[in-house]
Every structure is written in C-alpha cells, then in structure tokens.
mmCIF file of N, CA and C in Angstrom:
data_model
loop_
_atom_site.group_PDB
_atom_site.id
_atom_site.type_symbol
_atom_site.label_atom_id
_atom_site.label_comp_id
_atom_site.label_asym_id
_atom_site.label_seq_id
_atom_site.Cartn_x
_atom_site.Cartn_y
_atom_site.Cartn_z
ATOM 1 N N UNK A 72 70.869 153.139 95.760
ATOM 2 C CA UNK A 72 71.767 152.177 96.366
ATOM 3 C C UNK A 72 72.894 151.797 95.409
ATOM 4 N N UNK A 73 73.082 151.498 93.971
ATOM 5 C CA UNK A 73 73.716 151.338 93.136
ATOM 6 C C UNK A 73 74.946 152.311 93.034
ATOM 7 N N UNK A 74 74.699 153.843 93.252
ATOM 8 C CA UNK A 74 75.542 154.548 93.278
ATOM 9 C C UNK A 74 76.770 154.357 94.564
ATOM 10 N N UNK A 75 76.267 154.259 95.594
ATOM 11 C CA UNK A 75 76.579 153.790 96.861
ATOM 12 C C UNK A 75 77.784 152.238 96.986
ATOM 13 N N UNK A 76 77.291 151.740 95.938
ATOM 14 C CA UNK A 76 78.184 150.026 95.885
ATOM 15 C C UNK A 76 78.877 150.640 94.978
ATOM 16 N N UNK A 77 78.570 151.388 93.895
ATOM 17 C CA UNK A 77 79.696 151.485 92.999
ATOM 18 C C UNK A 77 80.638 152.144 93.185
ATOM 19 N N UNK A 78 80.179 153.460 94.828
ATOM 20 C CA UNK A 78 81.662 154.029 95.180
ATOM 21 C C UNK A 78 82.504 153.333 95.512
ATOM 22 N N UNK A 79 81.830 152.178 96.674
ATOM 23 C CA UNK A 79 83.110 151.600 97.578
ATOM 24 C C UNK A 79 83.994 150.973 96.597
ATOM 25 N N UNK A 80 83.036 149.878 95.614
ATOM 26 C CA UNK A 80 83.908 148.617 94.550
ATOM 27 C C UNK A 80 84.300 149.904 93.806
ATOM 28 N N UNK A 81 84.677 151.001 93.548
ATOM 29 C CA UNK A 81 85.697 151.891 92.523
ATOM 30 C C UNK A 81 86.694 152.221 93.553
ATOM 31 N N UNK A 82 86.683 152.476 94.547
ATOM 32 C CA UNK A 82 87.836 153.169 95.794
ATOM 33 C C UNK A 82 88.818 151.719 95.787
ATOM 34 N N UNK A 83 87.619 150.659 95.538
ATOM 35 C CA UNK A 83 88.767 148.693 95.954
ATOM 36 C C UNK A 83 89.362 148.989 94.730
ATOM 37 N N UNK A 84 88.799 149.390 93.350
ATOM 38 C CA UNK A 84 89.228 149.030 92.306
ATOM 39 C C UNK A 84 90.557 150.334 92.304
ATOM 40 N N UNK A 85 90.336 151.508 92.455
ATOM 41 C CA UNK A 85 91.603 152.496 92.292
ATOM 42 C C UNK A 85 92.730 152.066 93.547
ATOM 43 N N UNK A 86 92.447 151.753 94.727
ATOM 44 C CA UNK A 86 93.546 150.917 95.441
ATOM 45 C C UNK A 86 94.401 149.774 95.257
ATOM 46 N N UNK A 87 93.796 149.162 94.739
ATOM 47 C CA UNK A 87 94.489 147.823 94.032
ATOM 48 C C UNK A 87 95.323 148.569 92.938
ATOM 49 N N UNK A 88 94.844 148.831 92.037
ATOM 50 C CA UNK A 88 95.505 149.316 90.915
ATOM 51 C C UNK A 88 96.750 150.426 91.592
ATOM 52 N N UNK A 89 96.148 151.322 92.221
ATOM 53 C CA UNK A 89 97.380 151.993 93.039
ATOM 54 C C UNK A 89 98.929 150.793 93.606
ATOM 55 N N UNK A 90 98.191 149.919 94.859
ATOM 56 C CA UNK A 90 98.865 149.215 95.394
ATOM 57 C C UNK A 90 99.420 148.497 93.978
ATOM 58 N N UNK A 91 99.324 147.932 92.763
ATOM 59 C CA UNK A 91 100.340 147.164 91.891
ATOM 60 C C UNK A 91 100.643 148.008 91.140
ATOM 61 N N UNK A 92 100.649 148.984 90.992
ATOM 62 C CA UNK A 92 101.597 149.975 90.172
ATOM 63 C C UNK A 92 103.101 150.084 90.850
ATOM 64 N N UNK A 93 102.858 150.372 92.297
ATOM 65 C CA UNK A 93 103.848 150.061 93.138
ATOM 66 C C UNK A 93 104.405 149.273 93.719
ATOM 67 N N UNK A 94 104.156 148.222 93.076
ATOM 68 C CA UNK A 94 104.612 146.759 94.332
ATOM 69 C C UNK A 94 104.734 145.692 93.508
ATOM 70 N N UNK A 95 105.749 145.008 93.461
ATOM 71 C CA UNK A 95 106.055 144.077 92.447
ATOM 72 C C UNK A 95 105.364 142.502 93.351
ATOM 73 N N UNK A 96 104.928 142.278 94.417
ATOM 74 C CA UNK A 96 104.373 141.333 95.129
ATOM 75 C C UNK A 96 103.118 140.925 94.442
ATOM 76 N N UNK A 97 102.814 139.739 94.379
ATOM 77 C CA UNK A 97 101.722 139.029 94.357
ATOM 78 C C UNK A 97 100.456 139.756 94.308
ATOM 79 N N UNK A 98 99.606 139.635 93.551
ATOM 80 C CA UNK A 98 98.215 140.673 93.980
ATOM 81 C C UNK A 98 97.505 140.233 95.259
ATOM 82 N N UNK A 99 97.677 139.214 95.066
ATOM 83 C CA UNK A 99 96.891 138.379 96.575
ATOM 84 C C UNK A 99 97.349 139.301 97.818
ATOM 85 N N UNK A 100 99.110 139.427 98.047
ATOM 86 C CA UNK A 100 99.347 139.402 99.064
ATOM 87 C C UNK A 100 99.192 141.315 99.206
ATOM 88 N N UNK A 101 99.437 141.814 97.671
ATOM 89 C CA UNK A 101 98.844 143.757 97.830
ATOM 90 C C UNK A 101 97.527 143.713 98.644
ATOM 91 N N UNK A 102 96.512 143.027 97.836
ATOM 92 C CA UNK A 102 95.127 143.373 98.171
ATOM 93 C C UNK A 102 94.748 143.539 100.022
ATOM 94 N N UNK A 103 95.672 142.513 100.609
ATOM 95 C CA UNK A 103 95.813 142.145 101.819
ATOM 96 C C UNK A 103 95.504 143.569 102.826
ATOM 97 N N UNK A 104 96.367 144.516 102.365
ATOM 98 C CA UNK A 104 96.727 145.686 102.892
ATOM 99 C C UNK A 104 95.868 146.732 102.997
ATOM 100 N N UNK A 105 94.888 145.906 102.018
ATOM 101 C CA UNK A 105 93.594 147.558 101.566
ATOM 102 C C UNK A 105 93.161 147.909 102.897
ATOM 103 N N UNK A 106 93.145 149.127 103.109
ATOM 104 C CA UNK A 106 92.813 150.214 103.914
ATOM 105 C C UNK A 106 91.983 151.498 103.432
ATOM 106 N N UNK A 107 90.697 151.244 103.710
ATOM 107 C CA UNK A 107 89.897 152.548 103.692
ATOM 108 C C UNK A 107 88.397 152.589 104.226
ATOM 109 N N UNK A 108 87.292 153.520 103.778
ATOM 110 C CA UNK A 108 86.637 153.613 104.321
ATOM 111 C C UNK A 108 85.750 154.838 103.880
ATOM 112 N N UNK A 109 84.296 155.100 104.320
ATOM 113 C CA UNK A 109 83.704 156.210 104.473
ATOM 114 C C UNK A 109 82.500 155.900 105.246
ATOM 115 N N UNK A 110 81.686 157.082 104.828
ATOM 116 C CA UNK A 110 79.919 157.108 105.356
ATOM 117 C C UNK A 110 79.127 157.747 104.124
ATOM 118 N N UNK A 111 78.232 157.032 103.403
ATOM 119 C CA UNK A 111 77.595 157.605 102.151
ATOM 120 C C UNK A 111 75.967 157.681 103.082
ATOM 121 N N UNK A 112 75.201 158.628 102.806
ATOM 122 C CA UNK A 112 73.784 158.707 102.733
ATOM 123 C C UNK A 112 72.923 157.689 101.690
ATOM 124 N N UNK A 113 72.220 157.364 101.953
ATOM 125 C CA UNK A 113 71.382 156.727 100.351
ATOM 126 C C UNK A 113 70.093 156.061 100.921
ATOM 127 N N UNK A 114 69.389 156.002 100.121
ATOM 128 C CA UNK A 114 67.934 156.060 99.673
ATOM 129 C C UNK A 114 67.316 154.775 99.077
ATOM 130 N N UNK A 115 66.249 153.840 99.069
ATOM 131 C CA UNK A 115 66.062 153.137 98.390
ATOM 132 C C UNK A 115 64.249 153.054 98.654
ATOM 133 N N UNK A 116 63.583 153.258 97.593
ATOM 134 C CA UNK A 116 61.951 153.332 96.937
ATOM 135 C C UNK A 116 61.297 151.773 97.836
ATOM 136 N N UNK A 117 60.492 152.158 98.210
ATOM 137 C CA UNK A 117 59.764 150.311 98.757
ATOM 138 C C UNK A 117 58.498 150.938 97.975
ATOM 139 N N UNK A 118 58.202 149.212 97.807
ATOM 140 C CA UNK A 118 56.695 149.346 96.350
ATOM 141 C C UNK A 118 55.756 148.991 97.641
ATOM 142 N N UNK A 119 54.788 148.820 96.991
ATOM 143 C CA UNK A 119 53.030 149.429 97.770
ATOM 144 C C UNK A 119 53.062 147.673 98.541
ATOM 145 N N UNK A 120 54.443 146.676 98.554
ATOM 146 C CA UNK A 120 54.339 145.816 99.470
ATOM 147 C C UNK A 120 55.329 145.889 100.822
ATOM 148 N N UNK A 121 56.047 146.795 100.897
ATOM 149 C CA UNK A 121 57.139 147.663 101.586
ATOM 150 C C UNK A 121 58.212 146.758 101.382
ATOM 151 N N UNK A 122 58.282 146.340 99.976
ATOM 152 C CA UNK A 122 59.486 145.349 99.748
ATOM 153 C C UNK A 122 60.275 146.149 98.440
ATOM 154 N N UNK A 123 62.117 146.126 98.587
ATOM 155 C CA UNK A 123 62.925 146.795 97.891
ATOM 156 C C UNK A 123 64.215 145.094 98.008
ATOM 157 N N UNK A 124 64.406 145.477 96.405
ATOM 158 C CA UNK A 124 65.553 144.400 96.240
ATOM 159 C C UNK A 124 66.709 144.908 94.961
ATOM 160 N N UNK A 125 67.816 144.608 95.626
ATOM 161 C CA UNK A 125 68.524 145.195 94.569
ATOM 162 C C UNK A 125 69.785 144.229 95.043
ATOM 163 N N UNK A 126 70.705 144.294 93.557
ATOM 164 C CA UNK A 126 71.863 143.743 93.376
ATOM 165 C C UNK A 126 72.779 144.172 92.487
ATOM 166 N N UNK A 127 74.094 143.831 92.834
ATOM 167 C CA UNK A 127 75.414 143.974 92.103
ATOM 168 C C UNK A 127 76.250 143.195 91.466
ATOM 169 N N UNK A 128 77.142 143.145 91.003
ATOM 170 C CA UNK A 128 78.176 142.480 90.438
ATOM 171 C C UNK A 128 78.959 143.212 89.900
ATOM 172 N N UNK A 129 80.231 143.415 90.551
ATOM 173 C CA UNK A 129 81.754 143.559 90.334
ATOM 174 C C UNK A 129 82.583 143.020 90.675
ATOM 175 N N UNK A 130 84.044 143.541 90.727
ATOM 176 C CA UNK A 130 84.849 143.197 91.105
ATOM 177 C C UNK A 130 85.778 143.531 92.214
ATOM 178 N N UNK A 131 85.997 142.999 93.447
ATOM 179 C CA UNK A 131 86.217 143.153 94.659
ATOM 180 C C UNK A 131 87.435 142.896 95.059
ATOM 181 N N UNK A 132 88.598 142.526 94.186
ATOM 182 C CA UNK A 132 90.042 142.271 94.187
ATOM 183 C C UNK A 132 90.111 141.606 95.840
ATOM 184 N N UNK A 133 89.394 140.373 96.482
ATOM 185 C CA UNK A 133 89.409 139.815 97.088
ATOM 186 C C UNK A 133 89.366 140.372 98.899
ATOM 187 N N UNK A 134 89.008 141.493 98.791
ATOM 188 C CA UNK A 134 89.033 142.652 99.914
ATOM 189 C C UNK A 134 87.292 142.414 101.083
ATOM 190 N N UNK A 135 87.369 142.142 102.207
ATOM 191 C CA UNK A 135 86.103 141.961 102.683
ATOM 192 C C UNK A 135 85.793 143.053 103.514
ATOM 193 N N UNK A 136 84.829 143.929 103.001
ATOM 194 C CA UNK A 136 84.334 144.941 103.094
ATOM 195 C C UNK A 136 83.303 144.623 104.481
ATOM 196 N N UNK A 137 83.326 145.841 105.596
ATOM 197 C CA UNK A 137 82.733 145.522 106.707
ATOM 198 C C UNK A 137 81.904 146.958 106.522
ATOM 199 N N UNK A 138 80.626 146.582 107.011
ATOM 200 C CA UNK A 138 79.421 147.500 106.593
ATOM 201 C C UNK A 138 78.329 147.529 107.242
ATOM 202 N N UNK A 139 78.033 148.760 107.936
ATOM 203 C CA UNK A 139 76.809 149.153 108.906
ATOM 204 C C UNK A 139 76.094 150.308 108.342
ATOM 205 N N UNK A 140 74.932 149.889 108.549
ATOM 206 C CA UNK A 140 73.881 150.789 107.780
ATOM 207 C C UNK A 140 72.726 150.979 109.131
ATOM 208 N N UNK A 141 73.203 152.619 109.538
ATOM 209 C CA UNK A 141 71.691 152.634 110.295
ATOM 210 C C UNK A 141 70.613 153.391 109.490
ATOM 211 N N UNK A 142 69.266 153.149 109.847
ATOM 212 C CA UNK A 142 68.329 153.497 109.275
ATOM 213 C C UNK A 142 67.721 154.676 109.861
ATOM 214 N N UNK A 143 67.272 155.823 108.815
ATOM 215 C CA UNK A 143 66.990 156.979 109.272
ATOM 216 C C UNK A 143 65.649 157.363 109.266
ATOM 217 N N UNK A 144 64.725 156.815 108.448
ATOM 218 C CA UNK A 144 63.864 156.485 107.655
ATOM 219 C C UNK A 144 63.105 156.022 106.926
ATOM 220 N N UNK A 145 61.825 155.730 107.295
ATOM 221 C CA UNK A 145 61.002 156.289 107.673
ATOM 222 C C UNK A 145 60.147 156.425 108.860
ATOM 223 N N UNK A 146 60.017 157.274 109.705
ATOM 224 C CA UNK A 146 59.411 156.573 111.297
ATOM 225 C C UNK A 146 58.361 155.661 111.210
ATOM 226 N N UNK A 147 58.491 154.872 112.589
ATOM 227 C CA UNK A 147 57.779 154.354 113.334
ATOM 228 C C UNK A 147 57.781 152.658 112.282
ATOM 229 N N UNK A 148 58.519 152.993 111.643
ATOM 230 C CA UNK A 148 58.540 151.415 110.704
ATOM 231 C C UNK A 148 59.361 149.902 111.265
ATOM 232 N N UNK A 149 59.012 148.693 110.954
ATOM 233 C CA UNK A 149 60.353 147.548 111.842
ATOM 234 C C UNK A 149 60.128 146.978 109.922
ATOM 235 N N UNK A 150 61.762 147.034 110.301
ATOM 236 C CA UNK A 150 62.175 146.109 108.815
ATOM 237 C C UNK A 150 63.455 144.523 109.291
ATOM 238 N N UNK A 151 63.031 144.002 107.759
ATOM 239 C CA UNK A 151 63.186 142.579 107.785
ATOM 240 C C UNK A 151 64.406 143.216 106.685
ATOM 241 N N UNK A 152 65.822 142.932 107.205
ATOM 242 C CA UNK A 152 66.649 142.839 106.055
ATOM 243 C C UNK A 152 67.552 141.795 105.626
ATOM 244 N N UNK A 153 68.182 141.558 104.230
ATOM 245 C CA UNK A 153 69.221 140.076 104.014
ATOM 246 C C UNK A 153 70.167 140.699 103.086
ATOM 247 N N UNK A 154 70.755 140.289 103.361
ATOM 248 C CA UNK A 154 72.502 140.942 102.819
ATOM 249 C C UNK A 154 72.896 139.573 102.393
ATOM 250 N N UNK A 155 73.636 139.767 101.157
ATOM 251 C CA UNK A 155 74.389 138.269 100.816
ATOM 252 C C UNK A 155 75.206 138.826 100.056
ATOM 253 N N UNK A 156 76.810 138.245 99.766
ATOM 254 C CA UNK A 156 77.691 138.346 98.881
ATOM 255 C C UNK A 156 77.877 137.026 98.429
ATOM 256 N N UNK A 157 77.971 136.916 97.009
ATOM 257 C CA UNK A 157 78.315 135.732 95.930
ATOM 258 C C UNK A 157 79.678 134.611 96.786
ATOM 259 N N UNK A 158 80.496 135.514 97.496
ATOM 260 C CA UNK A 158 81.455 135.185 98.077
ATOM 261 C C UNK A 158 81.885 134.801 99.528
ATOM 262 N N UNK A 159 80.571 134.765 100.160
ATOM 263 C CA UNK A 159 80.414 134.930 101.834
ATOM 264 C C UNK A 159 80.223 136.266 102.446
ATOM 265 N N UNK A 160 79.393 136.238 103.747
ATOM 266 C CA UNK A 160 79.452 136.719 104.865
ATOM 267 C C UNK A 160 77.966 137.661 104.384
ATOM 268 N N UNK A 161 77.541 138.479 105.176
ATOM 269 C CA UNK A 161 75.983 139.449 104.850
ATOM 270 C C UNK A 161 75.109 138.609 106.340
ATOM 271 N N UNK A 162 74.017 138.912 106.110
ATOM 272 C CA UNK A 162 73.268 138.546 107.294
ATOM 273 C C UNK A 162 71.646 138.757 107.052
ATOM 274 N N UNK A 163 71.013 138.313 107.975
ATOM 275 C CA UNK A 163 69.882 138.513 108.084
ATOM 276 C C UNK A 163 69.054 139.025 109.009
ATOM 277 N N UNK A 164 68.267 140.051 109.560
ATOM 278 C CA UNK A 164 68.169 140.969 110.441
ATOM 279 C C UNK A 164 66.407 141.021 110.876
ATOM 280 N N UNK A 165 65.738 140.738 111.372
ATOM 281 C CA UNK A 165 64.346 140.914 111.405
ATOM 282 C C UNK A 165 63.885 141.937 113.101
ATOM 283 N N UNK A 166 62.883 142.876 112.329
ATOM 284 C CA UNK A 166 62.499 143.256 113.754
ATOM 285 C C UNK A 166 63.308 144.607 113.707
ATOM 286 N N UNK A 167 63.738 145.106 112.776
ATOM 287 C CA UNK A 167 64.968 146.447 113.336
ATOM 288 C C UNK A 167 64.190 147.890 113.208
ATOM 289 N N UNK A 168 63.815 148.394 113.873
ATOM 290 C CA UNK A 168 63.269 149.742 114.238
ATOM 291 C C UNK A 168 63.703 151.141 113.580
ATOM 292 N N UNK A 169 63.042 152.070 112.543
ATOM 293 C CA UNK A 169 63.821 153.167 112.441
ATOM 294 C C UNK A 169 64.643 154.005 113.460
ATOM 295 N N UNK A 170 66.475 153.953 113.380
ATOM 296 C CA UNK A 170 67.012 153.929 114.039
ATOM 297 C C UNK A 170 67.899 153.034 114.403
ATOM 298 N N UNK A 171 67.361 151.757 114.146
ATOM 299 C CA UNK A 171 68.505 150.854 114.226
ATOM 300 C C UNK A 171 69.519 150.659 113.519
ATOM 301 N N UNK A 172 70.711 149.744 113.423
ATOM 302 C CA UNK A 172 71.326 149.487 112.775
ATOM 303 C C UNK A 172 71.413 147.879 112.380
ATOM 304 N N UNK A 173 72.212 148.022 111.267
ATOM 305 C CA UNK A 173 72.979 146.221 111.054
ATOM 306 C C UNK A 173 74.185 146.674 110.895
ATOM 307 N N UNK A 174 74.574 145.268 110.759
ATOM 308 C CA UNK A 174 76.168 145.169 110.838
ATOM 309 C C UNK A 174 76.301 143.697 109.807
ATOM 310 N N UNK A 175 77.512 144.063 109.045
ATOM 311 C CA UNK A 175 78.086 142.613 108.751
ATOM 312 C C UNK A 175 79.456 142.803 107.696
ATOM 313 N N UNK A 176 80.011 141.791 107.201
ATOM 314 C CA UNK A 176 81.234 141.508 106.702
ATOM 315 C C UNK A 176 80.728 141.470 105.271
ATOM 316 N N UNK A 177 81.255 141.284 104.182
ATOM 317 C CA UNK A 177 81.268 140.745 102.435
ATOM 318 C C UNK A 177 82.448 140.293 102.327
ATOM 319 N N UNK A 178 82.344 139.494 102.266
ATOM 320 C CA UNK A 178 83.972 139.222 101.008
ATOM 321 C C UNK A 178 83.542 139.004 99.974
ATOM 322 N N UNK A 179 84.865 139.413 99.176
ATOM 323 C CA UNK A 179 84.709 139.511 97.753
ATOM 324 C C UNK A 179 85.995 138.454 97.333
ATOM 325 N N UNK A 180 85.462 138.420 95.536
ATOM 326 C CA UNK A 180 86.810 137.519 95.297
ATOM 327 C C UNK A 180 87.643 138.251 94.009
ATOM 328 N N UNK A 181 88.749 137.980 94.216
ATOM 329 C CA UNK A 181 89.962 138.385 93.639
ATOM 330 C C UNK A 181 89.990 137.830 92.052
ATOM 331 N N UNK A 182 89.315 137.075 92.276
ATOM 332 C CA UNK A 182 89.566 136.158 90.268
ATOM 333 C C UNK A 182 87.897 136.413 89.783
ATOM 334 N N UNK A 183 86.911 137.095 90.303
ATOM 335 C CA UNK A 183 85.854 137.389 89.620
ATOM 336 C C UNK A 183 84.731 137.854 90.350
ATOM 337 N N UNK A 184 83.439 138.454 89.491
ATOM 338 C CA UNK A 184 83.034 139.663 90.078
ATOM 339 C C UNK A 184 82.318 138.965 91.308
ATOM 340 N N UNK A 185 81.839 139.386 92.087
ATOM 341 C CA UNK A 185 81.172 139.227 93.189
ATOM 342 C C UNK A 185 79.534 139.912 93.230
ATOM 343 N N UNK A 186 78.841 139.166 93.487
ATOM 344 C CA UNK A 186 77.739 140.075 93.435
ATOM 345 C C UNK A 186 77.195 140.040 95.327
ATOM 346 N N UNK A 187 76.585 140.909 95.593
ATOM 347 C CA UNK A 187 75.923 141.794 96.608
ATOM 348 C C UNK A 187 74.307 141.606 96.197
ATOM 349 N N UNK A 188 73.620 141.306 97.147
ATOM 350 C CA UNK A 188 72.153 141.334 97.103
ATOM 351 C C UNK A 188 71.876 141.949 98.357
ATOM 352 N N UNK A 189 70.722 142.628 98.323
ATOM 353 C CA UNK A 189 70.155 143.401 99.389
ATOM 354 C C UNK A 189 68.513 143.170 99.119
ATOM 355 N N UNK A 190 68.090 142.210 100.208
ATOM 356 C CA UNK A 190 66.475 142.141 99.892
ATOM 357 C C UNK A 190 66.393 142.944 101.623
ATOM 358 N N UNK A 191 64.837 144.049 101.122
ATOM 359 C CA UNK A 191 64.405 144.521 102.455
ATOM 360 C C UNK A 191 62.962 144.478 102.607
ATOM 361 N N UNK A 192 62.308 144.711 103.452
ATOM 362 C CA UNK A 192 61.084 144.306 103.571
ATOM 363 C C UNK A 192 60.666 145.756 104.940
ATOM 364 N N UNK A 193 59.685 146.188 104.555
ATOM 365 C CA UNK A 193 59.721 147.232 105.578
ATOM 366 C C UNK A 193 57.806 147.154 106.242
ATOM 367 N N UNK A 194 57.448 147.208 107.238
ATOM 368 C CA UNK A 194 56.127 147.756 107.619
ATOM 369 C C UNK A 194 55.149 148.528 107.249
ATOM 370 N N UNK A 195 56.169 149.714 106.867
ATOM 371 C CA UNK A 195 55.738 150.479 106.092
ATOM 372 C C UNK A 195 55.767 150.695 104.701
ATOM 373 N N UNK A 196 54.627 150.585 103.491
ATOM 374 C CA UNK A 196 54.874 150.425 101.987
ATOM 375 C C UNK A 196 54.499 151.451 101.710
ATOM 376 N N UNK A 197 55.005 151.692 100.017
ATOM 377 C CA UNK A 197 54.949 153.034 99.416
ATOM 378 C C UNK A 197 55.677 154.062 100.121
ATOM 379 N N UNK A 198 56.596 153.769 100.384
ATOM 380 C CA UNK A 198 57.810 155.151 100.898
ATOM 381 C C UNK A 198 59.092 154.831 100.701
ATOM 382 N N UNK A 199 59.925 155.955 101.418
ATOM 383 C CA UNK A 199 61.325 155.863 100.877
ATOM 384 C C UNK A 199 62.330 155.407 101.781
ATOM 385 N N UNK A 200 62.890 154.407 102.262
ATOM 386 C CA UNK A 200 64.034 154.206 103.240
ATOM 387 C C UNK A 200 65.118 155.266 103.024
ATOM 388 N N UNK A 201 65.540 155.886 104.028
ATOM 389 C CA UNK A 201 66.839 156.468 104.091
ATOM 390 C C UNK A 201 67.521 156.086 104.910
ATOM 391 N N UNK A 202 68.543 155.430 105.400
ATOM 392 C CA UNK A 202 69.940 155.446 105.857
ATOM 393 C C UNK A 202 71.155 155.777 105.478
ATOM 394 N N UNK A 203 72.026 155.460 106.276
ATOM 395 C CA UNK A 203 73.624 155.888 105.972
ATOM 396 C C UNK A 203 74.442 154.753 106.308
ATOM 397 N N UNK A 204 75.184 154.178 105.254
ATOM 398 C CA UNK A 204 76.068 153.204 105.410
ATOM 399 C C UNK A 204 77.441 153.852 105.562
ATOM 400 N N UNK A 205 78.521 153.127 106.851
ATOM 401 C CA UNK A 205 79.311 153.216 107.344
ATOM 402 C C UNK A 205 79.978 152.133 106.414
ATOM 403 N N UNK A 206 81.216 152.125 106.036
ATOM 404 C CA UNK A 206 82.526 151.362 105.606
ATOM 405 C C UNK A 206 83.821 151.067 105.775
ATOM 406 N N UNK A 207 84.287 149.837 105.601
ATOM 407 C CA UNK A 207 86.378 149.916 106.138
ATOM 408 C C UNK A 207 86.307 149.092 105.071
ATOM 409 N N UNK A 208 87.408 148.931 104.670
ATOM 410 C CA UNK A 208 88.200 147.525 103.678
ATOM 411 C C UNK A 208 89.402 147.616 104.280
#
C-alpha cells in the first residue's frame, strides 16, 4: 500500500512543481488546477485477526484526491474499512463484500504533510487483500 500513496503524493508533488516553474501565480491558486489520475493494483497482508493498518505522511500541495478502491480479494470475505486524512474527508465502510467498492475524497494541505490512515478489518484472517484503487486530483 505504501508504494501506491507514494505514487499519487509524487505525480501531486511533480505537478505542482511543474505548474510553478511555469506560472508566476500564487501556489494556492496553481495547485487549484491539478489534474490527473490513474488505477494502481495493490495488496495489503491481514494478521491471524483479519486486521491491516497502515499510514502516511506527506505532502499534498493542498490538492483533494478522490479515491475508489474495489476489492478483488479474497473471496467470500465482508470487510470493515476507515479512511482518514490529517486534513479531512475518508470514510467509514462496514459490511462490503469481495467485489465491492468504496469511495471517498482526502484533502490534503498545502503548508504541511498530511497523513492518510487506512485501518481494515476483514472476515477473513491470515490472507492477502487485493484490490485496485482508482484516482483524480
């Protein structure tokens, strides 16, 4: 999962830096403009309580990242998930079926790093979640 946060917050971080190389405006009002996006695969270990927690902290040049993750893996499992950013927006999800999805917003902030938490909780312990998170900024 780490690899996964550190693409998107490097794509915010090479856009920004792109956008003020070129633009003598305010950073506030560059960041405004960020435009992008992908779909990464990724993976995360649940221990023998089918619980996985992980977190971040960077820097998000004030950009609120919108993010859906459906789950691919592992069958027949219902997971409990919580999303939080240091800065607003994430969610909390109970009951979601391999196959389902979430959905939610992050914002980040522009004057310092932001951290991202991801607590999950799955039915199934001792295995591997796989999904694919969807992205825009």
């Amino acid at each position: 999962m780490e690899e996964n946060l550190d693409i998107i917050f490097s794509q915010l971080q090479k856009h920004v830096e792109n956008q003020l190389a070129g633009n003598d405006e305010f950073p506030q009002v560059t960041t405004q403009s960020c435009n992008g996006g992908g779909t990464i695969p990724f993976e995360i270990d649940l221990d023998r309580n089918g619980n996985a927690h992980y977190q971040i902290s960077k820097k998000g040049w004030g950009v609120t990242i919108s993010a859906t993750a459906t789950i691919q893996e592992p069958g027949g499992a219902v997971f409990s998930i919580n999303v939080r950013s240091s800065d607003g927006g994430g969610g909390d999800w109970s009951n979601i079926p391999t196959g389902g999805s979430v959905s939610c917003k992050l914002k980040t902030s522009f004057w310092h790093s932001t951290t991202i938490t991801i607590d999950i909780h799955s039915s199934k312990p001792n295995c591997r979640l796989k999904a694919e998170l969807r992205y825009s900024y």
